Amino acid sequence: MKTLVSLVQVFVAGAICLVMGFVEILCLPIDRHRGRLFHALARFWARTVLAICRVRVRVKGVENLERGRSYVYVSNHASMFDIPAILASVPDQIRIVYKKELEVVPFFGWGLKWGHYIGIDRGRGSKAMQSLEEAIGKIRNGQSLLLYAEGTRTLDGKLQPFKRGAFNIAVRAGVPVVPLTVNGSFRIMPKGSIIIHPGNVEIVLGKPILIDSLSGREAERQLMEQVHAAIEANYIDQSSEIQTPCP
């Protein structure tokens, strides 16, 4: 019975993704430049999906953010529920950097492609560089970015090594980096599973790390180490949570 309920939740959440993608496409002509309506619709989608799947989100560290300032949020990645949890709870105009493979999904992927998020083509060097330049341009125009430094979702609930790409963007853009820790989402829906385990997600926003005048690979390496240490300090190892019975 629990599996059947979960499959219904997945189906309904997927249907909402398609519908919201279609609505976002319709709104693009009147939201071409700023993207605020697009973000508002994304937050509505996120809160709706979380409510349907009975996932509750608690956020800590909002006081560390300065209203109206652009940031690069660098997060760990444990579950498909990380994105709706972050969009629903972080009070900022966040633009997501996503894999271009998602653009083939009808309506939802099309909304990503033609909307205000940034697709990264990881298999083509010149295309990837073009995407990075687009990301940096959005930051300089007053928007914030969300990047997953691990590159993909964890398979075992442990924090993975970070990749350099997120920190290359941050150093080149020259804006503060906010270490963002997601706890609890791995248990809700780990990679490779379609079963949803309702529960709680905790978002921890660390203190912004200033870039100052740093540049080059050494600056990126130092920043990567700082952010990894900050996320690790707040991270709850979730490797055993997949075996935890659903309440």
PDB file of C-alpha atoms in Angstrom:
ATOM      1  CA  MET A   1       0.000   0.000   0.000  1.00  0.00           C
ATOM      2  CA  LYS A   2       2.842   2.352   0.876  1.00  0.00           C
ATOM      3  CA  THR A   3       4.429   1.685  -2.524  1.00  0.00           C
ATOM      4  CA  LEU A   4       1.141   2.396  -4.314  1.00  0.00           C
ATOM      5  CA  VAL A   5       0.734   5.716  -2.481  1.00  0.00           C
ATOM      6  CA  SER A   6       4.304   6.622  -3.392  1.00  0.00           C
ATOM      7  CA  LEU A   7       3.751   5.836  -7.068  1.00  0.00           C
ATOM      8  CA  VAL A   8       0.626   8.014  -7.077  1.00  0.00           C
ATOM      9  CA  GLN A   9       2.634  10.841  -5.519  1.00  0.00           C
ATOM     10  CA  VAL A  10       5.332  10.453  -8.179  1.00  0.00           C
ATOM     11  CA  PHE A  11       2.709  10.511 -10.941  1.00  0.00           C
ATOM     12  CA  VAL A  12       0.961  13.606  -9.560  1.00  0.00           C
ATOM     13  CA  ALA A  13       4.267  15.416  -8.959  1.00  0.00           C
ATOM     14  CA  GLY A  14       5.343  14.598 -12.516  1.00  0.00           C
ATOM     15  CA  ALA A  15       2.049  15.883 -13.912  1.00  0.00           C
ATOM     16  CA  ILE A  16       2.500  19.132 -11.973  1.00  0.00           C
ATOM     17  CA  CYS A  17       6.003  19.498 -13.436  1.00  0.00           C
ATOM     18  CA  LEU A  18       4.589  19.237 -16.962  1.00  0.00           C
ATOM     19  CA  VAL A  19       1.748  21.671 -16.282  1.00  0.00           C
ATOM     20  CA  MET A  20       4.006  24.244 -14.597  1.00  0.00           C
ATOM     21  CA  GLY A  21       6.508  23.948 -17.433  1.00  0.00           C
ATOM     22  CA  PHE A  22       3.728  24.739 -19.892  1.00  0.00           C
ATOM     23  CA  VAL A  23       2.559  27.730 -17.813  1.00  0.00           C
ATOM     24  CA  GLU A  24       6.129  29.044 -17.550  1.00  0.00           C
ATOM     25  CA  ILE A  25       6.520  28.857 -21.332  1.00  0.00           C
ATOM     26  CA  LEU A  26       3.306  30.864 -21.773  1.00  0.00           C
ATOM     27  CA  CYS A  27       4.586  33.524 -19.361  1.00  0.00           C
ATOM     28  CA  LEU A  28       8.011  33.944 -20.969  1.00  0.00           C
ATOM     29  CA  PRO A  29       6.975  36.753 -23.387  1.00  0.00           C
ATOM     30  CA  ILE A  30       5.950  38.979 -20.449  1.00  0.00           C
ATOM     31  CA  ASP A  31       8.873  37.898 -18.259  1.00  0.00           C
ATOM     32  CA  ARG A  32      11.664  38.029 -20.804  1.00  0.00           C
ATOM     33  CA  HIS A  33      14.344  39.942 -18.907  1.00  0.00           C
ATOM     34  CA  ARG A  34      14.005  39.873 -15.123  1.00  0.00           C
ATOM     35  CA  GLY A  35      12.672  36.367 -14.609  1.00  0.00           C
ATOM     36  CA  ARG A  36      10.803  37.196 -11.405  1.00  0.00           C
ATOM     37  CA  LEU A  37       7.499  35.699 -12.574  1.00  0.00           C
ATOM     38  CA  PHE A  38       9.365  32.606 -13.744  1.00  0.00           C
ATOM     39  CA  HIS A  39      10.931  32.257 -10.282  1.00  0.00           C
ATOM     40  CA  ALA A  40       7.590  32.822  -8.537  1.00  0.00           C
ATOM     41  CA  LEU A  41       6.040  30.020 -10.588  1.00  0.00           C
ATOM     42  CA  ALA A  42       9.019  27.778  -9.787  1.00  0.00           C
ATOM     43  CA  ARG A  43       8.548  28.428  -6.062  1.00  0.00           C
ATOM     44  CA  PHE A  44       4.840  27.633  -6.365  1.00  0.00           C
ATOM     45  CA  TRP A  45       5.728  24.375  -8.141  1.00  0.00           C
ATOM     46  CA  ALA A  46       8.283  23.519  -5.444  1.00  0.00           C
ATOM     47  CA  ARG A  47       5.891  24.119  -2.543  1.00  0.00           C
ATOM     48  CA  THR A  48       3.108  22.169  -4.260  1.00  0.00           C
ATOM     49  CA  VAL A  49       5.312  19.140  -4.918  1.00  0.00           C
ATOM     50  CA  LEU A  50       6.638  19.192  -1.341  1.00  0.00           C
ATOM     51  CA  ALA A  51       3.107  19.356   0.062  1.00  0.00           C
ATOM     52  CA  ILE A  52       1.842  16.484  -2.117  1.00  0.00           C
ATOM     53  CA  CYS A  53       4.792  14.306  -1.150  1.00  0.00           C
ATOM     54  CA  ARG A  54       4.521  15.287   2.533  1.00  0.00           C
ATOM     55  CA  VAL A  55       8.021  16.710   2.714  1.00  0.00           C
ATOM     56  CA  ARG A  56       8.583  19.480   5.265  1.00  0.00           C
ATOM     57  CA  VAL A  57      11.494  21.901   4.987  1.00  0.00           C
ATOM     58  CA  ARG A  58      13.231  23.830   7.743  1.00  0.00           C
ATOM     59  CA  VAL A  59      15.840  26.451   6.856  1.00  0.00           C
ATOM     60  CA  LYS A  60      18.607  27.820   9.075  1.00  0.00           C
ATOM     61  CA  GLY A  61      20.948  30.731   8.474  1.00  0.00           C
ATOM     62  CA  VAL A  62      18.678  33.122   6.540  1.00  0.00           C
ATOM     63  CA  GLU A  63      20.114  35.898   8.696  1.00  0.00           C
ATOM     64  CA  ASN A  64      23.455  35.355   6.918  1.00  0.00           C
ATOM     65  CA  LEU A  65      22.022  36.685   3.639  1.00  0.00           C
ATOM     66  CA  GLU A  66      22.016  40.343   2.673  1.00  0.00           C
ATOM     67  CA  ARG A  67      18.785  41.277   0.931  1.00  0.00           C
ATOM     68  CA  GLY A  68      19.248  42.333  -2.686  1.00  0.00           C
ATOM     69  CA  ARG A  69      22.782  40.963  -3.027  1.00  0.00           C
ATOM     70  CA  SER A  70      23.806  38.317  -5.562  1.00  0.00           C
ATOM     71  CA  TYR A  71      25.361  35.069  -4.390  1.00  0.00           C
ATOM     72  CA  VAL A  72      26.610  31.787  -5.736  1.00  0.00           C
ATOM     73  CA  TYR A  73      24.977  29.062  -3.642  1.00  0.00           C
ATOM     74  CA  VAL A  74      27.077  25.898  -3.633  1.00  0.00           C
ATOM     75  CA  SER A  75      25.235  22.834  -2.340  1.00  0.00           C
ATOM     76  CA  ASN A  76      25.655  19.125  -1.817  1.00  0.00           C
ATOM     77  CA  HIS A  77      23.296  16.963  -3.879  1.00  0.00           C
ATOM     78  CA  ALA A  78      21.518  13.950  -2.360  1.00  0.00           C
ATOM     79  CA  SER A  79      18.068  13.692  -3.955  1.00  0.00           C
ATOM     80  CA  MET A  80      15.647  14.979  -6.579  1.00  0.00           C
ATOM     81  CA  PHE A  81      13.969  16.781  -3.673  1.00  0.00           C
ATOM     82  CA  ASP A  82      16.974  19.067  -3.133  1.00  0.00           C
ATOM     83  CA  ILE A  83      15.852  21.541  -5.799  1.00  0.00           C
ATOM     84  CA  PRO A  84      12.236  22.013  -4.646  1.00  0.00           C
ATOM     85  CA  ALA A  85      13.423  22.224  -1.015  1.00  0.00           C
ATOM     86  CA  ILE A  86      15.896  24.993  -1.872  1.00  0.00           C
ATOM     87  CA  LEU A  87      13.543  26.917  -4.169  1.00  0.00           C
ATOM     88  CA  ALA A  88      10.749  26.802  -1.607  1.00  0.00           C
ATOM     89  CA  SER A  89      12.820  27.927   1.373  1.00  0.00           C
ATOM     90  CA  VAL A  90      15.658  30.248   0.315  1.00  0.00           C
ATOM     91  CA  PRO A  91      14.472  33.881   0.012  1.00  0.00           C
ATOM     92  CA  ASP A  92      16.432  34.857  -3.089  1.00  0.00           C
ATOM     93  CA  GLN A  93      16.055  35.102  -6.863  1.00  0.00           C
ATOM     94  CA  ILE A  94      17.898  31.860  -7.529  1.00  0.00           C
ATOM     95  CA  ARG A  95      18.708  30.650 -11.025  1.00  0.00           C
ATOM     96  CA  ILE A  96      19.565  26.965 -11.351  1.00  0.00           C
ATOM     97  CA  VAL A  97      22.385  25.538 -13.445  1.00  0.00           C
ATOM     98  CA  TYR A  98      21.089  22.241 -14.861  1.00  0.00           C
ATOM     99  CA  LYS A  99      22.187  19.430 -17.213  1.00  0.00           C
ATOM    100  CA  LYS A 100      21.122  20.104 -20.799  1.00  0.00           C
ATOM    101  CA  GLU A 101      19.903  16.502 -21.078  1.00  0.00           C
ATOM    102  CA  LEU A 102      16.803  17.609 -19.133  1.00  0.00           C
ATOM    103  CA  GLU A 103      15.700  19.818 -22.025  1.00  0.00           C
ATOM    104  CA  VAL A 104      14.222  16.838 -23.869  1.00  0.00           C
ATOM    105  CA  VAL A 105      11.503  16.418 -21.206  1.00  0.00           C
ATOM    106  CA  PRO A 106       8.246  17.816 -22.699  1.00  0.00           C
ATOM    107  CA  PHE A 107       7.132  21.169 -21.253  1.00  0.00           C
ATOM    108  CA  PHE A 108       9.224  20.877 -18.065  1.00  0.00           C
ATOM    109  CA  GLY A 109      12.500  20.618 -19.981  1.00  0.00           C
ATOM    110  CA  TRP A 110      11.339  23.160 -22.535  1.00  0.00           C
ATOM    111  CA  GLY A 111      10.580  25.586 -19.715  1.00  0.00           C
ATOM    112  CA  LEU A 112      14.139  25.139 -18.474  1.00  0.00           C
ATOM    113  CA  LYS A 113      15.581  25.666 -21.947  1.00  0.00           C
ATOM    114  CA  TRP A 114      13.655  28.810 -22.842  1.00  0.00           C
ATOM    115  CA  GLY A 115      13.374  30.165 -19.321  1.00  0.00           C
ATOM    116  CA  HIS A 116      15.846  31.876 -17.034  1.00  0.00           C
ATOM    117  CA  TYR A 117      17.905  28.898 -15.899  1.00  0.00           C
ATOM    118  CA  ILE A 118      21.228  27.856 -17.433  1.00  0.00           C
ATOM    119  CA  GLY A 119      21.861  24.557 -19.184  1.00  0.00           C
ATOM    120  CA  ILE A 120      25.379  23.112 -19.141  1.00  0.00           C
ATOM    121  CA  ASP A 121      26.460  20.894 -22.014  1.00  0.00           C
ATOM    122  CA  ARG A 122      29.051  18.813 -20.199  1.00  0.00           C
ATOM    123  CA  GLY A 123      30.089  16.886 -23.290  1.00  0.00           C
ATOM    124  CA  ARG A 124      31.137  19.840 -25.464  1.00  0.00           C
ATOM    125  CA  GLY A 125      33.909  22.208 -24.422  1.00  0.00           C
ATOM    126  CA  SER A 126      32.902  25.313 -26.411  1.00  0.00           C
ATOM    127  CA  LYS A 127      29.213  24.935 -25.534  1.00  0.00           C
ATOM    128  CA  ALA A 128      30.066  24.473 -21.868  1.00  0.00           C
ATOM    129  CA  MET A 129      32.191  27.647 -21.883  1.00  0.00           C
ATOM    130  CA  GLN A 130      29.328  29.569 -23.479  1.00  0.00           C
ATOM    131  CA  SER A 131      27.019  28.372 -20.702  1.00  0.00           C
ATOM    132  CA  LEU A 132      29.519  29.437 -18.046  1.00  0.00           C
ATOM    133  CA  GLU A 133      29.699  32.915 -19.565  1.00  0.00           C
ATOM    134  CA  GLU A 134      25.899  33.099 -19.504  1.00  0.00           C
ATOM    135  CA  ALA A 135      25.933  32.112 -15.825  1.00  0.00           C
ATOM    136  CA  ILE A 136      28.484  34.797 -14.978  1.00  0.00           C
ATOM    137  CA  GLY A 137      26.445  37.372 -16.889  1.00  0.00           C
ATOM    138  CA  LYS A 138      23.331  36.589 -14.852  1.00  0.00           C
ATOM    139  CA  ILE A 139      25.253  37.051 -11.607  1.00  0.00           C
ATOM    140  CA  ARG A 140      26.595  40.405 -12.731  1.00  0.00           C
ATOM    141  CA  ASN A 141      23.019  41.433 -13.588  1.00  0.00           C
ATOM    142  CA  GLY A 142      21.918  40.936  -9.989  1.00  0.00           C
ATOM    143  CA  GLN A 143      20.763  37.318  -9.950  1.00  0.00           C
ATOM    144  CA  SER A 144      21.987  34.424  -7.815  1.00  0.00           C
ATOM    145  CA  LEU A 145      22.997  30.952  -8.965  1.00  0.00           C
ATOM    146  CA  LEU A 146      22.581  27.501  -7.454  1.00  0.00           C
ATOM    147  CA  LEU A 147      25.347  25.027  -8.255  1.00  0.00           C
ATOM    148  CA  TYR A 148      25.951  21.448  -7.142  1.00  0.00           C
ATOM    149  CA  ALA A 149      29.667  21.054  -6.531  1.00  0.00           C
ATOM    150  CA  GLU A 150      29.573  17.230  -6.458  1.00  0.00           C
ATOM    151  CA  GLY A 151      28.323  17.164 -10.045  1.00  0.00           C
ATOM    152  CA  THR A 152      25.682  14.487  -9.416  1.00  0.00           C
ATOM    153  CA  ARG A 153      23.582  13.007  -6.619  1.00  0.00           C
ATOM    154  CA  THR A 154      25.308  10.886  -4.015  1.00  0.00           C
ATOM    155  CA  LEU A 155      24.742   7.139  -4.311  1.00  0.00           C
ATOM    156  CA  ASP A 156      25.442   6.275  -0.678  1.00  0.00           C
ATOM    157  CA  GLY A 157      24.368   9.316   1.344  1.00  0.00           C
ATOM    158  CA  LYS A 158      27.940  10.437   1.991  1.00  0.00           C
ATOM    159  CA  LEU A 159      29.360  13.833   1.007  1.00  0.00           C
ATOM    160  CA  GLN A 160      31.316  13.447  -2.240  1.00  0.00           C
ATOM    161  CA  PRO A 161      34.461  15.245  -3.464  1.00  0.00           C
ATOM    162  CA  PHE A 162      33.786  18.591  -5.126  1.00  0.00           C
ATOM    163  CA  LYS A 163      34.447  19.500  -8.750  1.00  0.00           C
ATOM    164  CA  ARG A 164      36.070  22.785  -9.779  1.00  0.00           C
ATOM    165  CA  GLY A 165      33.412  24.184 -12.151  1.00  0.00           C
ATOM    166  CA  ALA A 166      31.241  25.873  -9.513  1.00  0.00           C
ATOM    167  CA  PHE A 167      34.243  27.678  -8.056  1.00  0.00           C
ATOM    168  CA  ASN A 168      35.508  28.804 -11.454  1.00  0.00           C
ATOM    169  CA  ILE A 169      32.178  30.583 -11.932  1.00  0.00           C
ATOM    170  CA  ALA A 170      32.268  32.104  -8.440  1.00  0.00           C
ATOM    171  CA  VAL A 171      35.830  33.430  -8.724  1.00  0.00           C
ATOM    172  CA  ARG A 172      35.265  34.884 -12.189  1.00  0.00           C
ATOM    173  CA  ALA A 173      31.979  36.532 -11.150  1.00  0.00           C
ATOM    174  CA  GLY A 174      33.522  37.949  -7.967  1.00  0.00           C
ATOM    175  CA  VAL A 175      30.434  37.509  -5.779  1.00  0.00           C
ATOM    176  CA  PRO A 176      30.265  35.860  -2.328  1.00  0.00           C
ATOM    177  CA  VAL A 177      29.728  32.109  -2.138  1.00  0.00           C
ATOM    178  CA  VAL A 178      27.142  30.708   0.286  1.00  0.00           C
ATOM    179  CA  PRO A 179      27.820  27.116   1.417  1.00  0.00           C
ATOM    180  CA  LEU A 180      24.394  25.436   1.389  1.00  0.00           C
ATOM    181  CA  THR A 181      23.941  22.115   3.178  1.00  0.00           C
ATOM    182  CA  VAL A 182      20.953  19.838   2.506  1.00  0.00           C
ATOM    183  CA  ASN A 183      20.231  17.236   5.180  1.00  0.00           C
ATOM    184  CA  GLY A 184      17.558  14.536   5.158  1.00  0.00           C
ATOM    185  CA  SER A 185      16.659  14.453   1.471  1.00  0.00           C
ATOM    186  CA  PHE A 186      18.612  11.271   0.694  1.00  0.00           C
ATOM    187  CA  ARG A 187      16.257   9.202   2.816  1.00  0.00           C
ATOM    188  CA  ILE A 188      13.205  10.715   1.111  1.00  0.00           C
ATOM    189  CA  MET A 189      14.207   9.658  -2.401  1.00  0.00           C
ATOM    190  CA  PRO A 190      17.735   8.374  -3.077  1.00  0.00           C
ATOM    191  CA  LYS A 191      19.168   8.207  -6.578  1.00  0.00           C
ATOM    192  CA  GLY A 192      17.746   5.280  -8.562  1.00  0.00           C
ATOM    193  CA  SER A 193      14.561   4.996  -6.504  1.00  0.00           C
ATOM    194  CA  ILE A 194      11.004   6.009  -7.390  1.00  0.00           C
ATOM    195  CA  ILE A 195       9.695   5.430  -3.871  1.00  0.00           C
ATOM    196  CA  ILE A 196       9.049   8.550  -1.788  1.00  0.00           C
ATOM    197  CA  HIS A 197       9.502   8.375   1.985  1.00  0.00           C
ATOM    198  CA  PRO A 198       7.774  11.457   3.495  1.00  0.00           C
ATOM    199  CA  GLY A 199       9.892  13.298   6.027  1.00  0.00           C
ATOM    200  CA  ASN A 200      11.875  16.401   6.893  1.00  0.00           C
ATOM    201  CA  VAL A 201      14.588  18.271   5.022  1.00  0.00           C
ATOM    202  CA  GLU A 202      16.911  20.755   6.675  1.00  0.00           C
ATOM    203  CA  ILE A 203      18.580  23.543   4.681  1.00  0.00           C
ATOM    204  CA  VAL A 204      21.580  25.210   6.352  1.00  0.00           C
ATOM    205  CA  LEU A 205      22.846  28.480   4.848  1.00  0.00           C
ATOM    206  CA  GLY A 206      26.425  29.158   5.879  1.00  0.00           C
ATOM    207  CA  LYS A 207      28.074  32.550   6.154  1.00  0.00           C
ATOM    208  CA  PRO A 208      28.998  33.978   2.722  1.00  0.00           C
ATOM    209  CA  ILE A 209      32.640  33.540   1.748  1.00  0.00           C
ATOM    210  CA  LEU A 210      34.016  36.670   0.110  1.00  0.00           C
ATOM    211  CA  ILE A 211      36.003  36.372  -3.106  1.00  0.00           C
ATOM    212  CA  ASP A 212      37.772  39.764  -2.837  1.00  0.00           C
ATOM    213  CA  SER A 213      40.424  40.102  -5.549  1.00  0.00           C
ATOM    214  CA  LEU A 214      41.342  36.428  -5.810  1.00  0.00           C
ATOM    215  CA  SER A 215      41.713  34.864  -9.245  1.00  0.00           C
ATOM    216  CA  GLY A 216      43.144  31.811 -10.966  1.00  0.00           C
ATOM    217  CA  ARG A 217      43.223  28.098 -10.226  1.00  0.00           C
ATOM    218  CA  GLU A 218      44.804  28.495  -6.805  1.00  0.00           C
ATOM    219  CA  ALA A 219      41.969  30.800  -5.723  1.00  0.00           C
ATOM    220  CA  GLU A 220      39.432  28.262  -7.020  1.00  0.00           C
ATOM    221  CA  ARG A 221      41.145  25.464  -5.088  1.00  0.00           C
ATOM    222  CA  GLN A 222      41.211  27.471  -1.860  1.00  0.00           C
ATOM    223  CA  LEU A 223      37.566  28.431  -2.256  1.00  0.00           C
ATOM    224  CA  MET A 224      36.608  24.811  -2.966  1.00  0.00           C
ATOM    225  CA  GLU A 225      38.352  23.674   0.222  1.00  0.00           C
ATOM    226  CA  GLN A 226      36.650  26.388   2.290  1.00  0.00           C
ATOM    227  CA  VAL A 227      33.184  25.581   0.967  1.00  0.00           C
ATOM    228  CA  HIS A 228      33.659  21.830   1.350  1.00  0.00           C
ATOM    229  CA  ALA A 229      34.752  22.317   4.968  1.00  0.00           C
ATOM    230  CA  ALA A 230      31.748  24.571   5.684  1.00  0.00           C
ATOM    231  CA  ILE A 231      29.250  22.106   4.190  1.00  0.00           C
ATOM    232  CA  GLU A 232      30.930  19.147   5.859  1.00  0.00           C
ATOM    233  CA  ALA A 233      30.670  20.877   9.244  1.00  0.00           C
ATOM    234  CA  ASN A 234      26.851  21.008   8.910  1.00  0.00           C
ATOM    235  CA  TYR A 235      26.372  17.780   6.968  1.00  0.00           C
ATOM    236  CA  ILE A 236      24.654  14.789   8.534  1.00  0.00           C
ATOM    237  CA  ASP A 237      25.971  11.556   7.020  1.00  0.00           C
ATOM    238  CA  GLN A 238      22.905   9.954   5.459  1.00  0.00           C
ATOM    239  CA  SER A 239      24.459   6.654   4.385  1.00  0.00           C
ATOM    240  CA  SER A 240      22.361   4.629   6.854  1.00  0.00           C
ATOM    241  CA  GLU A 241      19.105   6.561   6.426  1.00  0.00           C
ATOM    242  CA  ILE A 242      17.873   4.614   3.409  1.00  0.00           C
ATOM    243  CA  GLN A 243      17.381   1.655   5.719  1.00  0.00           C
ATOM    244  CA  THR A 244      15.415   3.677   8.256  1.00  0.00           C
ATOM    245  CA  PRO A 245      11.731   2.651   8.326  1.00  0.00           C
ATOM    246  CA  CYS A 246       9.302   5.270   7.109  1.00  0.00           C
ATOM    247  CA  PRO A 247       7.367   6.853  10.051  1.00  0.00           C
TER     248      PRO A 247
END
